[in-house]
PDB file of C-alpha atoms in Angstrom:
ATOM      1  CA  UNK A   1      85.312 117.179 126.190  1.00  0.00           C
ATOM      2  CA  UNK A   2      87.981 115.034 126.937  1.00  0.00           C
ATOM      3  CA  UNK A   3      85.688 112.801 128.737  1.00  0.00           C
ATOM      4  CA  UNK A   4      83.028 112.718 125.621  1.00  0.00           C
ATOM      5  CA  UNK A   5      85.736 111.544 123.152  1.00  0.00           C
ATOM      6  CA  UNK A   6      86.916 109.355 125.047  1.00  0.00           C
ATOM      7  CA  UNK A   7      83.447 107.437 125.202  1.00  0.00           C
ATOM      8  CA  UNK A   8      83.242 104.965 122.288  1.00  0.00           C
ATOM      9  CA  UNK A   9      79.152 105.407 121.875  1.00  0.00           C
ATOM     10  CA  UNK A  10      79.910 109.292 121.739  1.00  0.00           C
ATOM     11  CA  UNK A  11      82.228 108.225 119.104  1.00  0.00           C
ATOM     12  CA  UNK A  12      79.743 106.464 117.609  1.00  0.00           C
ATOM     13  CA  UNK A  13      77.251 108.985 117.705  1.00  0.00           C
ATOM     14  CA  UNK A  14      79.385 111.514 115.878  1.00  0.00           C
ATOM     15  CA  UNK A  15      80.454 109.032 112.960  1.00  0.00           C
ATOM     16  CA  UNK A  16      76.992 107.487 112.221  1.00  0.00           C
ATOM     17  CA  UNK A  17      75.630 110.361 110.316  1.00  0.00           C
ATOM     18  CA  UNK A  18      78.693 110.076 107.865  1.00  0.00           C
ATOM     19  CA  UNK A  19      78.479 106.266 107.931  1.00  0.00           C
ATOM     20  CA  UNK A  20      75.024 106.031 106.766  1.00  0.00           C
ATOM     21  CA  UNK A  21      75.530 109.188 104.285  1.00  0.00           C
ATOM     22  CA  UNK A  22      78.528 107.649 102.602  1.00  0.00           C
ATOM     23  CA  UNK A  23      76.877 104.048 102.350  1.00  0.00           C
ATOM     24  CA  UNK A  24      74.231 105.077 100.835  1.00  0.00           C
ATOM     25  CA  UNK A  25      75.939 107.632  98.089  1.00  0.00           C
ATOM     26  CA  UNK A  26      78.746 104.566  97.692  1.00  0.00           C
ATOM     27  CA  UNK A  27      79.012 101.565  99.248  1.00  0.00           C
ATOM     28  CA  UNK A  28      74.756 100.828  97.818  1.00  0.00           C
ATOM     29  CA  UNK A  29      75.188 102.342  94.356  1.00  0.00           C
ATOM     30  CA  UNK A  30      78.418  99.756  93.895  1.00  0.00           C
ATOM     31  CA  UNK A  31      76.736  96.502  95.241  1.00  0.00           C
ATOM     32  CA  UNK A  32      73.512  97.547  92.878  1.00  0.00           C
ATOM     33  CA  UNK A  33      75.858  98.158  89.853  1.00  0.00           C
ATOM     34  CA  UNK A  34      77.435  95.002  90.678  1.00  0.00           C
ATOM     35  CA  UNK A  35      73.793  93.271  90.435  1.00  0.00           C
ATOM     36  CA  UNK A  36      73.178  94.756  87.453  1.00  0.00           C
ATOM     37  CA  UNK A  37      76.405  93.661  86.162  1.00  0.00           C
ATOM     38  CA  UNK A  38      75.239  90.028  86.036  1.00  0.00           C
ATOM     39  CA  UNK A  39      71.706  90.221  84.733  1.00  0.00           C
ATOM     40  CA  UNK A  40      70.652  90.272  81.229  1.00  0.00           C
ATOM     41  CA  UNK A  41      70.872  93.687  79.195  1.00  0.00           C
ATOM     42  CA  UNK A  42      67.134  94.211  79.838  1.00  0.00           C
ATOM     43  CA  UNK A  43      67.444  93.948  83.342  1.00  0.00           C
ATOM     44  CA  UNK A  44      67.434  97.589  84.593  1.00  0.00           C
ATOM     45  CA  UNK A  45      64.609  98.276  82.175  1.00  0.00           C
ATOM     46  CA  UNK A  46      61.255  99.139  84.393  1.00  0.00           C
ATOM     47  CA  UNK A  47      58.871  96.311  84.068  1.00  0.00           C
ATOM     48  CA  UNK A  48      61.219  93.905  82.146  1.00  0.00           C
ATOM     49  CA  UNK A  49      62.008  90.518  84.085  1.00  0.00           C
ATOM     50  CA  UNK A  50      65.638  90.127  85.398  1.00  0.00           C
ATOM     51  CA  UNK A  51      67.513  87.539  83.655  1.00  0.00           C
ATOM     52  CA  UNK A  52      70.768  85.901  86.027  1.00  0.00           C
ATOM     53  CA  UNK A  53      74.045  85.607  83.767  1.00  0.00           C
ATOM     54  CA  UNK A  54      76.489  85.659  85.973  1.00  0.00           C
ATOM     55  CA  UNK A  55      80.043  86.999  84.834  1.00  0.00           C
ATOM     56  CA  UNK A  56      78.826  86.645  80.864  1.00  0.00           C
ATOM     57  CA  UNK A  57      78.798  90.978  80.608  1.00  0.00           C
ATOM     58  CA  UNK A  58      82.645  90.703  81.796  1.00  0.00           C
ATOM     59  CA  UNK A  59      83.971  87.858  79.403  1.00  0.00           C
ATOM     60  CA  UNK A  60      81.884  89.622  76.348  1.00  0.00           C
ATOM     61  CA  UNK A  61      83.598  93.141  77.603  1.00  0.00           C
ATOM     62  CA  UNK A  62      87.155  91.155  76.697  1.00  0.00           C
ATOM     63  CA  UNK A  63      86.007  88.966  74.125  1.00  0.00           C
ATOM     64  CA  UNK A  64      87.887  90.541  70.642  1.00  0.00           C
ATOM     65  CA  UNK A  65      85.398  91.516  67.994  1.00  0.00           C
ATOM     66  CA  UNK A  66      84.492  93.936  65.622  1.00  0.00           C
ATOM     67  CA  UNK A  67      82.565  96.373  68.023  1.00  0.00           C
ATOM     68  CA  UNK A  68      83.991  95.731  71.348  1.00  0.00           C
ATOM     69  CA  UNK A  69      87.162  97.639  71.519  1.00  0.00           C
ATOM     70  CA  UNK A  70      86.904  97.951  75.795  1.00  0.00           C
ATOM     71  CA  UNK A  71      90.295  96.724  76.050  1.00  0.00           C
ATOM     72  CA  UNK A  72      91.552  99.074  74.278  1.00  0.00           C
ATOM     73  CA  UNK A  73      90.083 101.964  75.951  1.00  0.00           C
ATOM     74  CA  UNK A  74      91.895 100.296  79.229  1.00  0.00           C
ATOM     75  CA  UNK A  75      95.123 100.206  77.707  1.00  0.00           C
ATOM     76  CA  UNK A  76      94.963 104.276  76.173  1.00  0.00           C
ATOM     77  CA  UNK A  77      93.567 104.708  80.319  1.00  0.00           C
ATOM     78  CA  UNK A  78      97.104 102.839  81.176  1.00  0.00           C
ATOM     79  CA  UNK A  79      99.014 104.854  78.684  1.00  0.00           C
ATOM     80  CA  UNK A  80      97.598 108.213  80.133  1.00  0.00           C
ATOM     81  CA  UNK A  81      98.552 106.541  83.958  1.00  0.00           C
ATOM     82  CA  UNK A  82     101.810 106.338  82.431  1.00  0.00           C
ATOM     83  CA  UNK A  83     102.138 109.645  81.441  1.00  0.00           C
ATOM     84  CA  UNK A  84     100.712 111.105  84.304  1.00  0.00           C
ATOM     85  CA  UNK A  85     102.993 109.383  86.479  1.00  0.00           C
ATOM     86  CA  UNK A  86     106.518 109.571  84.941  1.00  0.00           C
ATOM     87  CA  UNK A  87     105.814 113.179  83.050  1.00  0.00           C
ATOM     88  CA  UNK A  88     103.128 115.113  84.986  1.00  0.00           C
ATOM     89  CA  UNK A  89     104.246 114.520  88.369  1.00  0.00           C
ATOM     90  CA  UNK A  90     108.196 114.887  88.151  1.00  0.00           C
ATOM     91  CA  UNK A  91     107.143 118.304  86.197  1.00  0.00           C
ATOM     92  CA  UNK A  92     105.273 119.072  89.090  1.00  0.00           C
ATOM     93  CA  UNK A  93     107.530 118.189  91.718  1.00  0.00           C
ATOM     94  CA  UNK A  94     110.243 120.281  89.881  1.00  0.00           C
ATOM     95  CA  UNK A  95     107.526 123.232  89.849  1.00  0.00           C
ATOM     96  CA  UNK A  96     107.346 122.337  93.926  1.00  0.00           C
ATOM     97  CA  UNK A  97     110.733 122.112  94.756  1.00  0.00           C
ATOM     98  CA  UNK A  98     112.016 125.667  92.989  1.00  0.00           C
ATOM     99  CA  UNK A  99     108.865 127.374  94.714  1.00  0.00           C
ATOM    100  CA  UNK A 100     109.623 125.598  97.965  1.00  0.00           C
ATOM    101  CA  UNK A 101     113.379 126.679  97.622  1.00  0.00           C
ATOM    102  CA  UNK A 102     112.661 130.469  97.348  1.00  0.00           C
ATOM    103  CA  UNK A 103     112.533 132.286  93.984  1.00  0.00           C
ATOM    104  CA  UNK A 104     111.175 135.752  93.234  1.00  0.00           C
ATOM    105  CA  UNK A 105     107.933 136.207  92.719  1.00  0.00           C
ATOM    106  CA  UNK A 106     107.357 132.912  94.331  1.00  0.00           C
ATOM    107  CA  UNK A 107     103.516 133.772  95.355  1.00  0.00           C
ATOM    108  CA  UNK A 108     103.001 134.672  91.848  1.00  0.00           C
ATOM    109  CA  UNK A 109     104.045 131.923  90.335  1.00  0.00           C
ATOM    110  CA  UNK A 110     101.868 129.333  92.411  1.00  0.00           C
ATOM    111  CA  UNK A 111      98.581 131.042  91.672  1.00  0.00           C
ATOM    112  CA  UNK A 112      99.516 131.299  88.408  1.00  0.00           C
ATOM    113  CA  UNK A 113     100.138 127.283  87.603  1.00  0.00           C
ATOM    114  CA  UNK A 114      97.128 126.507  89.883  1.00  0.00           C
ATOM    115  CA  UNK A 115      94.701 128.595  87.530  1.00  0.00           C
ATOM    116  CA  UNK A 116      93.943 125.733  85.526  1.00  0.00           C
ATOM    117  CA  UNK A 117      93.348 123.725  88.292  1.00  0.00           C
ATOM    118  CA  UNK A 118      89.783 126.160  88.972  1.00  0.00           C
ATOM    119  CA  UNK A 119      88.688 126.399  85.555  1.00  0.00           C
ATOM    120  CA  UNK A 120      85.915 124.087  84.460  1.00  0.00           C
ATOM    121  CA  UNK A 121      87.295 120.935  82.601  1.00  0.00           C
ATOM    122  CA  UNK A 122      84.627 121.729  79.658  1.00  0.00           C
ATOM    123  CA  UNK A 123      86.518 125.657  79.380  1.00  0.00           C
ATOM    124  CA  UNK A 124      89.962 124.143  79.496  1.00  0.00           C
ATOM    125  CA  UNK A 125      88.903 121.313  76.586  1.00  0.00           C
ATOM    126  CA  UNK A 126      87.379 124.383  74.473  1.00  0.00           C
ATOM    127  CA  UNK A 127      90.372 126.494  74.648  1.00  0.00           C
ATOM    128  CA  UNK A 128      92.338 123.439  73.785  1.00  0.00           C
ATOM    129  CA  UNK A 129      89.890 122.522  70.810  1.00  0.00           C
ATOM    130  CA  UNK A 130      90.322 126.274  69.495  1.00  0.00           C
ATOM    131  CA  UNK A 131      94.455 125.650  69.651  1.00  0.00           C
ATOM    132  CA  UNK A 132      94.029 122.218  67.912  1.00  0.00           C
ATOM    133  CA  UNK A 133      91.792 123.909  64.927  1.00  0.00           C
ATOM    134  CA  UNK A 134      93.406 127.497  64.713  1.00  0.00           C
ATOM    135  CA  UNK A 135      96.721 128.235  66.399  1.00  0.00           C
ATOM    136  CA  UNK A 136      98.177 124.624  65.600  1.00  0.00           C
ATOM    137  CA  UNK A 137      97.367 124.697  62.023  1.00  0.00           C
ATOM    138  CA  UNK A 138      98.974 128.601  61.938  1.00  0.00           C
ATOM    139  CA  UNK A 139     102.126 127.144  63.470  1.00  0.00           C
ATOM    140  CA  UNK A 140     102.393 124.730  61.018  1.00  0.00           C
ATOM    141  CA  UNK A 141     101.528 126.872  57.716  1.00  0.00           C
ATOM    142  CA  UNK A 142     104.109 129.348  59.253  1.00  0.00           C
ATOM    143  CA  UNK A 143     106.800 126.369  59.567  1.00  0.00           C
ATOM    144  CA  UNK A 144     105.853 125.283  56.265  1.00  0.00           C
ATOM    145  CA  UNK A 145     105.306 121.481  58.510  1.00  0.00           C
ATOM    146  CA  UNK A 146     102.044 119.335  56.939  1.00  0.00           C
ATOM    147  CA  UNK A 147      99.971 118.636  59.247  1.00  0.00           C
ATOM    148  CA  UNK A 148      98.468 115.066  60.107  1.00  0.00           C
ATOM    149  CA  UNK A 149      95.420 114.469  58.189  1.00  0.00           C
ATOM    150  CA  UNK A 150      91.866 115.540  59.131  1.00  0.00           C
ATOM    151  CA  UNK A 151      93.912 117.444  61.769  1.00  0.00           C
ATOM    152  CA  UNK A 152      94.848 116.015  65.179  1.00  0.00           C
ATOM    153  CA  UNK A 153      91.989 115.350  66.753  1.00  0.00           C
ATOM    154  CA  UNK A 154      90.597 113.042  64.077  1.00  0.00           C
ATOM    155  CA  UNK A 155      93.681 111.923  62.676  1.00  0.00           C
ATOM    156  CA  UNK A 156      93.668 107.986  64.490  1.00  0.00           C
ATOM    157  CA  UNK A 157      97.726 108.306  65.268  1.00  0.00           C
ATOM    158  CA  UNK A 158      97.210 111.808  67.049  1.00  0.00           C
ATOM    159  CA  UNK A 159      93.790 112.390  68.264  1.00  0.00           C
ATOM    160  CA  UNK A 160      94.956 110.552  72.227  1.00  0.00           C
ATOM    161  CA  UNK A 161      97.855 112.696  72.405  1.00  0.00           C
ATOM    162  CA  UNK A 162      96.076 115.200  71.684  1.00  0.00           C
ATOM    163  CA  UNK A 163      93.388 114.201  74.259  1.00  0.00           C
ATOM    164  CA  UNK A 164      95.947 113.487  76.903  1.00  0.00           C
ATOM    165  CA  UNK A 165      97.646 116.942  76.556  1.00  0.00           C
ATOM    166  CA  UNK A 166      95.254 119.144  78.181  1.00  0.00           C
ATOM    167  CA  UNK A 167      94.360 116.982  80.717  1.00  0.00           C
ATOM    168  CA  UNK A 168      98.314 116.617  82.058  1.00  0.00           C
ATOM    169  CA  UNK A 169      98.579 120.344  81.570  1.00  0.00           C
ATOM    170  CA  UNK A 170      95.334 121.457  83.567  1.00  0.00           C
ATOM    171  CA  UNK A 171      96.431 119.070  86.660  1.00  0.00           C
ATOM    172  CA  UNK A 172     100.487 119.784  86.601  1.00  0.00           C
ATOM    173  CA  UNK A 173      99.690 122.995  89.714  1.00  0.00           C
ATOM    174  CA  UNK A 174      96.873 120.410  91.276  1.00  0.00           C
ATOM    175  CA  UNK A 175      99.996 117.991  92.509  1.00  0.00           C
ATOM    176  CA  UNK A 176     102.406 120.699  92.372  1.00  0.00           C
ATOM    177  CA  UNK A 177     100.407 122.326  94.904  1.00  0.00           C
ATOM    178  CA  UNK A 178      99.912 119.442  97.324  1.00  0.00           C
ATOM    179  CA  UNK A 179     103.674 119.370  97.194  1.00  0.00           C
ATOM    180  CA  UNK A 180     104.444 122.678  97.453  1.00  0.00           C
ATOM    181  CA  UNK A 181     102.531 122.264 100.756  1.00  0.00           C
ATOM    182  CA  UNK A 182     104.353 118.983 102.230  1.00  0.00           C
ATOM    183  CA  UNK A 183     107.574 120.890 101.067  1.00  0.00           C
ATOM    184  CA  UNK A 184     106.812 123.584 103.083  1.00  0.00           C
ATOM    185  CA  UNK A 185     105.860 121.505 106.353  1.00  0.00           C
ATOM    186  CA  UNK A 186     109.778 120.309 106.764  1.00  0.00           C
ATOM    187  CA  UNK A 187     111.353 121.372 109.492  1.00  0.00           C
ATOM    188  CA  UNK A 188     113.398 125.113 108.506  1.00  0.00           C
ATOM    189  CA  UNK A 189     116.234 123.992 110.809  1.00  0.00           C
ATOM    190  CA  UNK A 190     116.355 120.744 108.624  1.00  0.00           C
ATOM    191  CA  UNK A 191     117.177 122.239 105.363  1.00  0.00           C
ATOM    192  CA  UNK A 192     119.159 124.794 107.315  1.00  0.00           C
ATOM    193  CA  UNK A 193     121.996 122.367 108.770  1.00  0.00           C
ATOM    194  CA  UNK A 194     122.221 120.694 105.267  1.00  0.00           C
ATOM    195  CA  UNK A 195     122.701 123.974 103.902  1.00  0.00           C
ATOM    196  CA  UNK A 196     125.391 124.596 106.484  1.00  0.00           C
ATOM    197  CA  UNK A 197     127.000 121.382 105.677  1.00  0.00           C
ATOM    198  CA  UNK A 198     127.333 122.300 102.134  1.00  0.00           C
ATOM    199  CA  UNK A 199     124.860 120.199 100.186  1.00  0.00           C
ATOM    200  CA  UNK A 200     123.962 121.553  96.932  1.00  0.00           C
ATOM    201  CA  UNK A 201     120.013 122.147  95.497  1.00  0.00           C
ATOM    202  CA  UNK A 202     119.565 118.757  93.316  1.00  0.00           C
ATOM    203  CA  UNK A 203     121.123 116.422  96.571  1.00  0.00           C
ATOM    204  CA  UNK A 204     119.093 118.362  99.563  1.00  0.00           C
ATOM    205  CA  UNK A 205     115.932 117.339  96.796  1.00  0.00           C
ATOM    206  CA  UNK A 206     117.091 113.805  96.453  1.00  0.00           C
ATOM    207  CA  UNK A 207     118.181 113.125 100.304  1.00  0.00           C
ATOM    208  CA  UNK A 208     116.353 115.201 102.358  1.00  0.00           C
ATOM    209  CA  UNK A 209     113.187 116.743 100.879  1.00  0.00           C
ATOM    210  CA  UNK A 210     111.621 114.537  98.556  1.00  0.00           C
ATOM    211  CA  UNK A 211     112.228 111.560 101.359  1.00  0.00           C
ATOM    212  CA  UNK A 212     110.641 113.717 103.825  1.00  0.00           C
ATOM    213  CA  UNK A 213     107.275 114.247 101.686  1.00  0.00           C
ATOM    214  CA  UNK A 214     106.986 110.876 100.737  1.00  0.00           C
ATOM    215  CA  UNK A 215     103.144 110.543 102.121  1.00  0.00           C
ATOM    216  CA  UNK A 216     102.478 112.888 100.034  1.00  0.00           C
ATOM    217  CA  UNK A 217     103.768 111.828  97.049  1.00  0.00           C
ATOM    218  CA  UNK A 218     102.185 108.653  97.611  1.00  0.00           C
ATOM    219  CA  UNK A 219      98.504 110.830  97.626  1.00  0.00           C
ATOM    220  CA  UNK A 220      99.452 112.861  94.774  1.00  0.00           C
ATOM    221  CA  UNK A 221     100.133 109.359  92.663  1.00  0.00           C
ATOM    222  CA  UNK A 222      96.938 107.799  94.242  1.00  0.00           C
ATOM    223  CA  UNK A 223      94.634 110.687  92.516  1.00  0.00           C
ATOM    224  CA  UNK A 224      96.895 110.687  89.576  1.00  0.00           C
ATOM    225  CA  UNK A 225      96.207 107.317  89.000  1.00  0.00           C
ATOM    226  CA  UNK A 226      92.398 107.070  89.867  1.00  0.00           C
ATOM    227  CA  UNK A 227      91.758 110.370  88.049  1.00  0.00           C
ATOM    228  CA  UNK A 228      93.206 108.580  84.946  1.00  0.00           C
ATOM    229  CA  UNK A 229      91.175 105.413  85.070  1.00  0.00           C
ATOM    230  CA  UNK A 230      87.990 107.787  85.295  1.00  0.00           C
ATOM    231  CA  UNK A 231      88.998 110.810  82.855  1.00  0.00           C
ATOM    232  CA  UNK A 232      86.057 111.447  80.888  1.00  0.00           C
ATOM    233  CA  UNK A 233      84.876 114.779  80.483  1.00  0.00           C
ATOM    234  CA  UNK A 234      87.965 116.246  78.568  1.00  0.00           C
ATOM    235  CA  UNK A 235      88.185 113.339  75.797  1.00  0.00           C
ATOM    236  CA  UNK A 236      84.502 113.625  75.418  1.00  0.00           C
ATOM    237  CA  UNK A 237      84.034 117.067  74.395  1.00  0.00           C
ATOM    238  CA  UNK A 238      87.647 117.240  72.255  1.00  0.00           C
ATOM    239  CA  UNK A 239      86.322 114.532  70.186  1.00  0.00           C
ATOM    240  CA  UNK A 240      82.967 115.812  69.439  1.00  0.00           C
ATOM    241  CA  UNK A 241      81.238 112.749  68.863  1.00  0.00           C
ATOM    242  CA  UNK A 242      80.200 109.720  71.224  1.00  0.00           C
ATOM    243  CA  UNK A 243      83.174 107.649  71.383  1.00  0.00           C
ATOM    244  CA  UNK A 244      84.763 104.520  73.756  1.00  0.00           C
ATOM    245  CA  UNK A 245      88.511 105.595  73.504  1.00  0.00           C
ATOM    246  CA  UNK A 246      88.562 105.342  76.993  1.00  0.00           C
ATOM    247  CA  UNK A 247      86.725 103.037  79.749  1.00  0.00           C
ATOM    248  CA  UNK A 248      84.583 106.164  81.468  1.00  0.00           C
ATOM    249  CA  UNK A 249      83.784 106.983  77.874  1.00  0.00           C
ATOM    250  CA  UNK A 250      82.624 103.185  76.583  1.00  0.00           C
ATOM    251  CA  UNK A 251      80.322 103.148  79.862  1.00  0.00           C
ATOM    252  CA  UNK A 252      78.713 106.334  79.122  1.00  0.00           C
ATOM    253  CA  UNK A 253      78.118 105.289  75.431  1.00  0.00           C
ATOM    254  CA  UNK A 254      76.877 101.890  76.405  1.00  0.00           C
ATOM    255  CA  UNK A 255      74.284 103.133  79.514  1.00  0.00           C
ATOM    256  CA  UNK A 256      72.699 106.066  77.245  1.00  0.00           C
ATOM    257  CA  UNK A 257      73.170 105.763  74.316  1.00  0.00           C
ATOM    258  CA  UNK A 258      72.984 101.973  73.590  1.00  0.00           C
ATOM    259  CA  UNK A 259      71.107 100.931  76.510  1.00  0.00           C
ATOM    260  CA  UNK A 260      72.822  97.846  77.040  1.00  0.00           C
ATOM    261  CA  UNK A 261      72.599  98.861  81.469  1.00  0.00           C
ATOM    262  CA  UNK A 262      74.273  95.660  82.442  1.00  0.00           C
ATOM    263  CA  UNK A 263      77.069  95.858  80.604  1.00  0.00           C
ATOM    264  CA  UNK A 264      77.547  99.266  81.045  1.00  0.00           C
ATOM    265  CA  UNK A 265      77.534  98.212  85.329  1.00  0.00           C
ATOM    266  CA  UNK A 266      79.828  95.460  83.952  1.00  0.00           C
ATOM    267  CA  UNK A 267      82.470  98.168  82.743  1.00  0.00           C
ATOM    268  CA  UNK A 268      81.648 100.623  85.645  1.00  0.00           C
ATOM    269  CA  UNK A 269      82.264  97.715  88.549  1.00  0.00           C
ATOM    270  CA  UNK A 270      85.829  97.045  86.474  1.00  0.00           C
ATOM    271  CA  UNK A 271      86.515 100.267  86.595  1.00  0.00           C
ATOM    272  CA  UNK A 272      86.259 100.431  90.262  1.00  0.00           C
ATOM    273  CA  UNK A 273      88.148  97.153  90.495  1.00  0.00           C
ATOM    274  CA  UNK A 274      90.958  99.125  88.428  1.00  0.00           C
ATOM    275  CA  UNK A 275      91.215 102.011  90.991  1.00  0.00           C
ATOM    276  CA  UNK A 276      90.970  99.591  94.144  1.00  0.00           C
ATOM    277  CA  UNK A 277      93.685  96.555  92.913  1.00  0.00           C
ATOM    278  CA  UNK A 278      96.146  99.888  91.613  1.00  0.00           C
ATOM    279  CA  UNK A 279      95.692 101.778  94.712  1.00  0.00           C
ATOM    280  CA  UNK A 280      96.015  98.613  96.979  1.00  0.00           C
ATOM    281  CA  UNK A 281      99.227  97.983  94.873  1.00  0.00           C
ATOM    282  CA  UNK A 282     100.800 101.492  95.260  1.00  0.00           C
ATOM    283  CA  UNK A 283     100.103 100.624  99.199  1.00  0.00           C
ATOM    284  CA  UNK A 284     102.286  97.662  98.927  1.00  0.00           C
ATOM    285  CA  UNK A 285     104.978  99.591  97.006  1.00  0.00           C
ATOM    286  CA  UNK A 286     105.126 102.091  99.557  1.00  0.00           C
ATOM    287  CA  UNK A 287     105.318 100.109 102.380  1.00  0.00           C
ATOM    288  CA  UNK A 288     108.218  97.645 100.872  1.00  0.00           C
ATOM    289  CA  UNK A 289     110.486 100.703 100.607  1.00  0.00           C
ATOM    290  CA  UNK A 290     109.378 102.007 103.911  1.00  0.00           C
ATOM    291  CA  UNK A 291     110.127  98.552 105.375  1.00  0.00           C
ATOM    292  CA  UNK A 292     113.773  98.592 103.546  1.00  0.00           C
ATOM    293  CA  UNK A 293     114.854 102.052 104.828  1.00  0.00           C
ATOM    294  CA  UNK A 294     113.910 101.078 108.749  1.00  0.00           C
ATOM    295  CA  UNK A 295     116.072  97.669 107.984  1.00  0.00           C
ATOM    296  CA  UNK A 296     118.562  99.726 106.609  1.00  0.00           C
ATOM    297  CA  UNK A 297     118.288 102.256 109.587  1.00  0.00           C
ATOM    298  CA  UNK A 298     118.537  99.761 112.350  1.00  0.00           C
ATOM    299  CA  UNK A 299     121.590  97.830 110.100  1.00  0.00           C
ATOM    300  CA  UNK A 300     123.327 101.786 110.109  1.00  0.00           C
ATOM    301  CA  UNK A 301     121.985 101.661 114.302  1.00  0.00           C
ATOM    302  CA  UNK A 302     123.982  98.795 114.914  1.00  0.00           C
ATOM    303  CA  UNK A 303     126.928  99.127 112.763  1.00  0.00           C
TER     304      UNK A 303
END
């Protein structure tokens, strides 16, 4: 065995089935929807002649005008980053680090905030449609509160909120899980000496555990991020009606139901751009502060 993976053709062997498998599920649909993206809005129609535009489908997706609100479907895809990032996740690594630390019922509690997680999207956006319509509206008669007009998931100041909501809530035991996990994984006799030392529940978090899981907070905030950029299917069915609140949204409107294929590639190509230039910038983040804690590690080393 030893000798077989140690052979670079046997190697080779192995990976090429998953090579040519992923290239042609990824790497050809991109480069075609990046062709697309700079023909004419005819030119993925059978029998049509392709017209060459170059980037024309990505200034007109930022060009401000009365039917073109794409950049603001990117900037309520940044706000829900933003929320997903500085609300969802520290909720979840709270979740994590009580579960991690021991608490009755500890089993229970994990399976029960990962339920969500295995429920279809399209159940979890019905439920929440049903709360929005009837329990909501109870809650408010009850506390005598008005509520915003045409309710909030047509009212203009509430309807992303309200779209947001479910979507943070579904996913809080998705990360809290993959923590839970990397929590786990450290070292018993770790936590034990800090223990024995006398360090208290919030610093063990801050200096020993959430350090030690840092990899995995970096994947947690990697899907966190990607999954907002590409949220679609909860927005789409809250709102009832075909709508471009938010960039997956706009390209599905634009592809089927406006036909306009080369713009819709346009908005689908900057949506991958989005995911790769964030997640190529979270890389960088991460290994800045990894490069200041060895410099200050070798600085403690020779002091």
């Amino acid at each position: 065995m030893k000798r077989v993976l140690s052979n670079k053709w046997s190697i080779a062997v192995f990976v090429l089935p998953t090579v040519l498998f992923f290239t042609y599920i990824v790497i050809i649909p991109i480069f075609k929807s990046l062709y697309y993206s700079m023909l004419n809005e005819i030119a993925a129609k059978v029998g049509d002649e392709s017209t060459f535009v170059g980037l024309a489908n990505y200034i007109k997706m930022f060009t401000p005008g009365r039917r073109n609100d794409f950049p603001g479907a990117v900037l309520n895809s940044l706000t829900y980053a933003a929320l997903s990032i500085f609300i969802q996740l520290p909720f979840s690594l709270l979740i994590a680090l009580i579960l991690a630390n021991g608490v009755k019922g500890e089993s229970m509690y994990r399976n029960t905030f990962f339920i969500p997680v295995v429920i279809s999207s399209v159940v979890i956006s019905l439920l929440w449609q049903r709360i929005y319509k009837d329990l909501v509206p109870a809650i408010y008669e009850l506390l005598s509160l008005e509520l915003p007009k045409n309710g909030f998931l047509a009212n203009k100041d509430t309807k992303m909120m309200a779209v947001y909501l479910p979507s943070l809530w579904q996913f809080v035991g998705y990360h809290m899980l993959l923590m839970y996990g990397a929590l786990k994984s450290i070292p018993t006799d770790v936590i034990e000496a800090a223990t024995v030392d006398g360090a208290s529940a919030p610093r063990m978090a801050l200096s020993i555990q959430i350090p030690m899981i840092k990899p995995m907070l970096k994947v947690c905030l990697s899907f966190s991020l990607i999954g907002s950029f590409k949220l679609f299917d909860t927005p789409w069915i809250l709102l009832e009606r075909a709508n471009k609140q938010l960039p997956a949204l706009s390209m599905y409107v634009e592809m089927f139901s406006n036909h306009k294929y080369s713009y819709a590639s346009a908005q689908a190509m900057f949506i991958v751009f989005e995911c790769l230039v964030f997640t190529m910038l979270l890389n960088v983040l991460f290994k800045e502060a990894d490069d200041r804690e060895l410099k200050k590690g070798r600085r403690r080393a020779a002091a």
